[in-house]
Coordinates of C-alpha atoms in Angstrom, one line a residue:
Chain O
M261 CA 28.0 -29.1 -4.1
L262 CA 26.6 -31.4 -6.7
K263 CA 27.5 -34.5 -4.7
K264 CA 25.4 -33.2 -1.8
L265 CA 22.4 -32.6 -4.2
F266 CA 22.4 -36.1 -5.6
T267 CA 22.3 -38.1 -2.4
P268 CA 20.1 -41.2 -2.6
R269 CA 17.5 -39.5 -0.5
N270 CA 17.2 -36.5 -2.8
L271 CA 17.2 -38.7 -5.9
L272 CA 14.3 -40.7 -4.4
I273 CA 12.4 -37.5 -3.7
M274 CA 13.0 -36.2 -7.3
A275 CA 12.0 -39.6 -8.7
I276 CA 8.7 -39.5 -6.6
G277 CA 8.1 -36.0 -7.9
V278 CA 8.5 -36.9 -11.5
A279 CA 6.5 -40.1 -11.0
M280 CA 3.7 -38.0 -9.5
I281 CA 3.7 -35.6 -12.4
V282 CA 3.6 -38.5 -14.9
V283 CA 0.9 -40.4 -13.0
S284 CA -1.3 -37.4 -12.6
Q285 CA -1.1 -36.5 -16.3
M286 CA -1.7 -40.0 -17.5
T287 CA -4.7 -40.9 -15.3
P288 CA -7.8 -39.0 -16.2
F289 CA -9.5 -39.2 -12.8
L290 CA -6.5 -37.7 -11.0
K291 CA -6.4 -34.7 -13.3
V292 CA -7.4 -31.3 -12.0
P293 CA -8.6 -28.5 -14.3
K294 CA -6.3 -25.6 -14.9
P295 CA -7.3 -22.8 -12.6
V296 CA -9.4 -20.0 -14.2
V297 CA -7.5 -16.9 -13.4
S298 CA -10.1 -14.1 -13.2
L299 CA -8.7 -10.8 -12.2
A300 CA -12.1 -9.4 -11.3
A301 CA -14.4 -11.0 -8.8
E302 CA -17.2 -12.9 -10.6
T303 CA -20.8 -11.9 -10.1
I304 CA -22.9 -14.6 -8.6
L305 CA -26.3 -13.0 -8.0
H306 CA -28.3 -9.9 -8.7
I307 CA -30.6 -8.0 -6.3
G308 CA -32.3 -5.6 -8.6
S309 CA -29.6 -3.7 -10.4
F310 CA -27.2 -4.4 -7.5
T311 CA -24.7 -7.1 -8.4
I312 CA -23.2 -9.2 -5.6
S313 CA -19.8 -10.7 -6.4
N314 CA -18.3 -13.7 -4.7
A315 CA -15.7 -11.5 -3.0
L316 CA -18.4 -9.2 -1.6
L317 CA -20.3 -12.2 -0.2
T318 CA -17.1 -13.5 1.4
A319 CA -16.3 -10.1 2.9
W320 CA -19.8 -10.2 4.6
L321 CA -18.9 -13.7 5.8
V322 CA -15.7 -12.4 7.3
M323 CA -17.7 -9.7 9.2
V324 CA -20.1 -12.3 10.5
V325 CA -17.2 -14.5 11.6
L326 CA -15.5 -11.6 13.4
I327 CA -18.7 -10.6 15.1
I328 CA -19.3 -14.2 16.3
L329 CA -15.7 -14.4 17.5
A330 CA -16.1 -11.1 19.4
L331 CA -19.3 -12.4 21.0
L332 CA -17.7 -15.7 22.0
A333 CA -14.7 -14.0 23.4
T334 CA -16.6 -11.5 25.6
R335 CA -19.4 -13.9 26.7
N336 CA -17.9 -14.7 30.1
M337 CA -16.7 -11.2 30.7
P338 CA -18.3 -9.6 33.9
K339 CA -20.8 -6.9 33.1
D340 CA -19.5 -4.5 35.6
L341 CA -15.7 -4.5 35.4
E342 CA -15.4 -2.1 38.4
R343 CA -17.2 -4.3 40.9
A344 CA -16.1 -7.7 39.5
S345 CA -14.0 -9.9 41.9
N346 CA -10.5 -10.9 40.9
Q347 CA -11.8 -14.5 40.3
E348 CA -14.3 -13.2 37.6
L349 CA -11.7 -11.1 35.9
V350 CA -9.3 -13.9 35.2
P351 CA -9.9 -14.9 31.6
S352 CA -9.9 -18.5 30.5
G353 CA -10.1 -20.5 27.3
F354 CA -11.0 -18.6 24.1
Q355 CA -11.3 -15.3 25.9
N356 CA -7.7 -15.8 27.2
F357 CA -6.5 -16.4 23.6
M358 CA -8.3 -13.3 22.2
E359 CA -7.0 -11.1 25.0
M360 CA -3.5 -12.3 24.1
V361 CA -4.0 -11.4 20.4
I362 CA -5.5 -8.0 21.3
E363 CA -2.7 -7.3 23.8
G364 CA -0.1 -8.1 21.1
I365 CA -1.8 -5.7 18.7
Y366 CA -2.1 -3.1 21.5
N367 CA 1.6 -3.2 22.3
I368 CA 2.6 -2.7 18.6
A369 CA 0.1 0.2 18.3
K370 CA 1.5 1.7 21.5
S371 CA 5.1 1.4 20.4
I372 CA 4.3 3.4 17.2
G373 CA 1.4 5.6 18.3
G374 CA 2.6 6.8 21.7
A375 CA 0.1 9.2 23.3
W376 CA -2.3 8.6 20.3
T377 CA -2.7 4.9 21.0
P378 CA -6.3 5.1 22.3
K379 CA -7.3 6.7 18.9
F380 CA -5.1 4.5 16.7
F381 CA -5.6 1.1 18.3
P382 CA -9.3 0.4 17.3
I383 CA -8.6 1.2 13.7
A384 CA -5.3 -0.8 13.6
A385 CA -6.8 -3.8 15.3
T386 CA -9.9 -3.8 13.0
I387 CA -7.7 -3.6 9.9
F388 CA -5.4 -6.4 11.1
L389 CA -8.2 -8.8 12.1
F390 CA -10.3 -8.1 9.0
V391 CA -7.4 -8.4 6.6
L392 CA -6.0 -11.5 8.3
L393 CA -9.3 -13.3 8.2
S394 CA -9.9 -12.2 4.6
N395 CA -6.5 -13.6 3.6
W396 CA -6.9 -16.9 5.4
L397 CA -10.5 -17.6 4.5
G398 CA -9.5 -18.0 0.9
L399 CA -7.3 -21.0 1.9
L400 CA -10.2 -23.0 3.3
P401 CA -11.2 -26.0 1.1
G402 CA -14.3 -25.1 -0.9
F403 CA -13.3 -21.5 -1.4
G404 CA -12.7 -21.1 -5.1
S405 CA -13.7 -24.7 -5.9
I406 CA -17.4 -24.9 -5.1
G407 CA -19.6 -22.9 -7.4
I408 CA -21.8 -22.6 -10.4
L409 CA -20.8 -24.4 -13.7
E410 CA -20.7 -21.9 -16.5
S411 CA -19.4 -22.0 -20.0
P412 CA -16.2 -19.9 -20.4
H413 CA -16.8 -16.3 -21.5
A414 CA -13.5 -15.8 -23.3
A415 CA -11.9 -17.7 -26.1
N416 CA -8.6 -18.2 -24.3
V417 CA -10.2 -19.9 -21.3
Q418 CA -10.1 -23.7 -21.5
G419 CA -13.5 -25.3 -20.7
Y420 CA -13.6 -28.8 -19.2
E421 CA -16.1 -31.6 -19.3
A422 CA -18.4 -32.0 -16.4
V423 CA -19.8 -35.2 -14.9
G424 CA -23.0 -34.2 -13.2
A425 CA -22.1 -31.4 -10.9
I426 CA -18.4 -32.3 -10.8
L427 CA -15.9 -30.7 -13.1
T428 CA -13.4 -33.2 -14.4
G429 CA -9.8 -32.5 -15.6
T430 CA -10.6 -33.5 -19.2
P431 CA -10.5 -30.6 -21.5
A432 CA -13.6 -30.2 -23.6
E433 CA -13.0 -31.1 -27.2
A434 CA -13.6 -28.7 -30.1
V435 CA -16.0 -31.3 -31.6
E436 CA -18.5 -30.4 -28.9
H437 CA -18.2 -26.8 -30.0
A438 CA -20.8 -27.1 -32.7
E439 CA -23.3 -29.0 -30.5
A440 CA -22.9 -26.6 -27.6
V441 CA -23.6 -23.6 -29.8
A442 CA -26.6 -25.3 -31.4
E443 CA -28.1 -26.4 -28.1
D444 CA -28.1 -23.4 -25.8
G445 CA -26.2 -20.6 -27.5
H446 CA -22.9 -21.4 -25.8
E447 CA -20.1 -19.8 -27.6
Y448 CA -17.3 -21.9 -26.1
P449 CA -17.2 -25.6 -25.3
G450 CA -17.0 -27.1 -21.8
Y451 CA -17.5 -25.6 -18.4
V452 CA -15.6 -23.6 -15.8
V453 CA -16.4 -23.1 -12.1
V454 CA -17.6 -19.7 -11.0
P455 CA -17.0 -20.0 -7.2
F456 CA -19.5 -18.9 -4.6
F457 CA -16.7 -17.7 -2.3
R458 CA -13.5 -16.0 -3.1
A459 CA -11.0 -14.4 -0.7
P460 CA -12.0 -10.7 -0.4
S461 CA -8.3 -9.7 -0.6
T462 CA -8.1 -11.1 -4.2
D463 CA -10.6 -8.4 -5.3
L464 CA -9.0 -5.1 -6.1
N465 CA -12.1 -3.2 -4.9
F466 CA -11.7 -4.5 -1.4
T467 CA -8.0 -3.7 -1.0
L468 CA -8.3 -0.3 -2.7
A469 CA -11.2 0.6 -0.4
L470 CA -9.1 -0.3 2.6
G471 CA -6.2 1.7 1.3
L472 CA -8.6 4.7 0.8
I473 CA -10.0 4.4 4.3
S474 CA -6.5 4.3 5.7
I475 CA -5.2 7.3 3.8
A476 CA -8.4 9.3 4.5
L477 CA -7.9 8.6 8.2
V478 CA -4.3 9.8 7.9
Q479 CA -5.6 13.2 6.7
Y480 CA -8.2 13.2 9.5
F481 CA -5.7 12.5 12.3
G482 CA -3.2 15.0 10.7
V483 CA -5.9 17.8 10.8
K484 CA -6.9 16.7 14.3
A485 CA -3.4 17.0 15.7
L486 CA -2.1 20.0 13.8
G487 CA -5.2 21.9 12.8
P488 CA -5.4 23.4 9.2
G489 CA -1.7 23.8 9.4
Y490 CA -1.4 20.1 8.5
F491 CA -2.1 20.9 4.8
K492 CA 0.9 23.3 4.8
K493 CA 3.1 20.3 3.9
F494 CA 1.3 20.1 0.6
F495 CA 1.3 23.8 -0.2
D496 CA 4.5 25.1 1.3
V497 CA 5.1 28.7 0.4
S498 CA 7.2 29.6 3.5
G499 CA 10.4 29.2 1.5
F500 CA 9.7 32.5 -0.4
K501 CA 10.8 34.3 2.7
K502 CA 14.3 33.1 2.0
G503 CA 14.2 33.8 -1.8
A504 CA 12.6 32.7 -5.0
F505 CA 14.6 29.5 -5.3
D506 CA 13.7 28.2 -1.9
G507 CA 10.1 29.0 -2.5
I508 CA 10.0 27.1 -5.8
V509 CA 11.7 24.1 -4.2
G510 CA 9.2 24.2 -1.4
I511 CA 6.3 24.2 -3.8
F512 CA 7.9 21.3 -5.7
V513 CA 8.3 19.3 -2.5
G514 CA 4.7 20.0 -1.7
I515 CA 3.6 18.6 -5.1
L516 CA 5.8 15.5 -4.4
E517 CA 4.1 15.0 -1.0
L518 CA 0.7 15.2 -2.7
I519 CA 1.7 12.6 -5.3
S520 CA 3.2 10.3 -2.7
E521 CA -0.1 10.5 -0.7
F522 CA -1.9 9.1 -3.7
A523 CA 0.8 6.6 -4.4
R524 CA 0.3 5.3 -0.9
I525 CA -3.3 4.4 -1.7
L526 CA -2.2 2.5 -4.8
S527 CA 0.6 0.7 -3.1
F528 CA -1.6 -0.2 -0.2
G529 CA -4.2 -1.6 -2.5
F530 CA -1.9 -3.4 -4.9
R531 CA 0.4 -4.8 -2.3
L532 CA -2.3 -6.7 -0.5
F533 CA -4.1 -7.6 -3.8
G534 CA -0.9 -8.7 -5.5
N535 CA 0.4 -10.9 -2.7
I536 CA -2.8 -12.7 -2.0
F537 CA -4.0 -13.0 -5.6
A538 CA -0.6 -14.3 -6.7
G539 CA -0.7 -16.8 -3.8
E540 CA -4.1 -18.1 -4.9
V541 CA -2.9 -18.5 -8.5
L542 CA 0.2 -20.3 -7.3
L543 CA -1.9 -22.8 -5.3
G544 CA -4.2 -23.3 -8.2
V545 CA -1.4 -23.9 -10.7
M546 CA 0.5 -26.2 -8.3
A547 CA -2.7 -28.3 -7.8
F548 CA -3.0 -28.4 -11.6
L549 CA 0.6 -29.6 -12.2
I550 CA 0.6 -32.2 -9.5
P551 CA -2.8 -32.7 -7.9
Y552 CA -1.7 -34.2 -4.5
F553 CA 0.6 -33.3 -1.7
I554 CA 2.7 -30.8 -3.7
S555 CA 0.4 -27.9 -2.6
L556 CA 1.0 -28.5 1.1
P557 CA 4.2 -26.6 1.5
F558 CA 2.7 -23.7 -0.5
Y559 CA -0.3 -23.7 1.8
G560 CA 2.1 -23.1 4.7
L561 CA 3.8 -20.3 2.7
E562 CA 0.4 -18.7 2.0
L563 CA -0.6 -18.8 5.7
F564 CA 2.6 -17.0 6.4
V565 CA 2.2 -14.5 3.6
G566 CA -1.4 -13.8 4.7
F567 CA -0.3 -13.1 8.2
I568 CA 2.7 -10.9 7.1
Q569 CA 0.5 -8.9 4.7
A570 CA -2.1 -8.2 7.4
A571 CA 0.7 -7.1 9.8
V572 CA 2.3 -4.9 7.1
F573 CA -1.0 -3.3 6.3
M574 CA -1.6 -2.5 10.0
M575 CA 1.9 -1.3 10.7
L576 CA 2.1 1.0 7.6
T577 CA -1.3 2.5 8.6
L578 CA 0.0 3.1 12.1
V579 CA 3.3 4.6 10.9
F580 CA 1.5 6.9 8.5
F581 CA -0.9 8.0 11.3
A582 CA 2.0 8.6 13.6
T583 CA 4.0 10.7 11.0
A584 CA 0.8 12.7 10.2
T585 CA 0.3 13.7 13.8
V586 CA 3.9 14.8 14.2
G587 CA 4.4 18.2 12.6
H588 CA 6.5 18.8 9.5
G589 CA 10.2 18.6 10.4
S590 CA 11.2 22.1 9.4
E591 CA 8.4 23.8 11.2
E592 CA 10.1 23.4 14.6
H593 CA 12.9 25.7 13.6
H594 CA 10.7 28.7 12.9
Chain B
M113 CA 3.1 -12.0 -34.1
D114 CA 1.6 -11.9 -30.6
L115 CA 4.2 -10.9 -28.1
T116 CA 1.8 -10.4 -25.2
A117 CA 3.1 -13.4 -23.2
L118 CA 6.7 -12.2 -23.7
G119 CA 5.8 -8.7 -22.6
T120 CA 4.1 -10.0 -19.5
A121 CA 7.1 -12.2 -18.5
L122 CA 9.6 -9.4 -19.2
A123 CA 7.5 -6.9 -17.1
I124 CA 7.4 -9.0 -14.0
G125 CA 10.8 -10.7 -14.5
L126 CA 12.8 -7.5 -14.9
G127 CA 10.7 -5.7 -12.4
A128 CA 11.4 -8.3 -9.7
I129 CA 15.2 -7.9 -10.0
G130 CA 15.5 -4.6 -8.2
P131 CA 13.2 -5.4 -5.3
G132 CA 14.8 -8.8 -5.0
I133 CA 18.3 -7.2 -4.5
G134 CA 16.8 -4.6 -2.2
I135 CA 15.1 -7.2 0.0
G136 CA 18.2 -9.3 0.0
I137 CA 20.3 -6.4 1.3
L138 CA 17.7 -5.5 3.9
G139 CA 17.6 -9.1 5.2
S140 CA 21.4 -9.4 5.3
K141 CA 21.8 -6.1 7.1
A142 CA 19.1 -7.0 9.6
M143 CA 20.7 -10.4 10.3
E144 CA 24.0 -8.6 10.8
A145 CA 22.4 -6.1 13.2
I146 CA 20.6 -8.9 15.2
G147 CA 24.0 -10.7 15.4
R148 CA 25.6 -7.7 16.9
N149 CA 22.8 -6.7 19.2
P150 CA 20.5 -9.7 19.9
E151 CA 18.5 -7.7 22.5
A152 CA 17.1 -5.4 19.7
A153 CA 16.0 -8.4 17.6
G154 CA 12.2 -7.5 18.0
E155 CA 12.6 -3.9 16.9
I156 CA 15.0 -4.7 14.1
R157 CA 12.6 -7.4 12.8
T158 CA 9.7 -4.9 12.8
N159 CA 11.6 -2.3 10.9
M160 CA 13.0 -4.9 8.5
I161 CA 9.5 -6.0 7.6
L162 CA 8.4 -2.4 7.1
G163 CA 11.4 -1.7 4.8
M164 CA 10.7 -4.9 2.9
A165 CA 7.1 -3.8 2.4
F166 CA 8.4 -0.6 0.7
A167 CA 10.9 -2.5 -1.4
E168 CA 8.3 -5.0 -2.3
A169 CA 5.9 -2.3 -3.5
I170 CA 8.1 -1.8 -6.6
A171 CA 7.7 -5.5 -7.5
I172 CA 4.0 -5.1 -6.9
Y173 CA 3.9 -2.2 -9.5
A174 CA 5.7 -4.6 -11.9
L175 CA 3.1 -7.2 -11.2
V176 CA 0.3 -4.8 -11.8
V177 CA 1.8 -3.8 -15.2
A178 CA 2.2 -7.5 -16.0
L179 CA -1.5 -8.2 -15.1
I180 CA -2.6 -5.2 -17.2
I181 CA -0.6 -6.4 -20.2
K182 CA -2.0 -9.9 -19.7
F183 CA -5.7 -9.2 -19.1
V184 CA -6.5 -5.8 -20.4

């Protein structure tokens, strides 16, 4: 086991890794500042009393990109599908690719939604594409690295020296502290970057809002399929016909159902947020430890995680929709 | 003595054990199932990912607690 680990090739790789750590820590121009881990999205501009955070700005960017993609994909589509010749109906290029994507999503929606597919599919596809693009956009160079230089707002955040508009990896010394306070009222030395763009999925507001939309639609489809009887599963008193004990158990199960409905919102929101936020922090820390090349495999990992999380969000939504439209299990017996 | 960092590490570290075991069992059983019935690979994979998402949710709760300890 150990012999296999210490082959010349592996030893060389380890040596290169250690050498890269040493070199990057010794040479000041190769150093990268430690990432500022900000749980909340930072405000970048104000319109009246309305603050616009970098995550909100990027969410709008995602929408614009999606609209442009949709326009590009449907540009060559014939206006009148009924009268179009077969030649015109054959897609090519980008439209072909998008039709492949949409068809894939449609097949998944159909396998879960069944007869409800026409209702479920637009929501599922929107969630998938929106979340996927939100996850992946944060991986683009410039996201999280281009922004306004500001002095750190908290004592535990390390500020760095800046050369012109570029933040260096040199930590700002405490000596500057007095100067900085004297000059323009800065409380902490050095600068940190407040990025213009930040992946929307790394903002809890975004993911919780999506979770709320999803669970609200679950209730909507449940009522649409089963009528007011849908809410019976939350307030189940039918057990009292069999006796007091069954009735109390039924009420207790209803309370559990109600709690699990709210837990779904939370787990929707935190699953997406946690995965993508942790990924961004991982990439930032890796770039800080060894500035070059080491981040590359983690980029691949984050691409995969972004895709899986978008797929999971879509599939869970579809499964919850499907279970809401099917009546409560015990009701079929009565 | 400030034990915040220790609390954060314990919260996420201990919280990741259970979901880790759960996801491992899910993955191993799914591989077994695919080995026995390769035609059902697509369906098994979909259900495996769904099951993993639920198991992972527990780890996410631990992560949230860790983040709350660290930043709030």
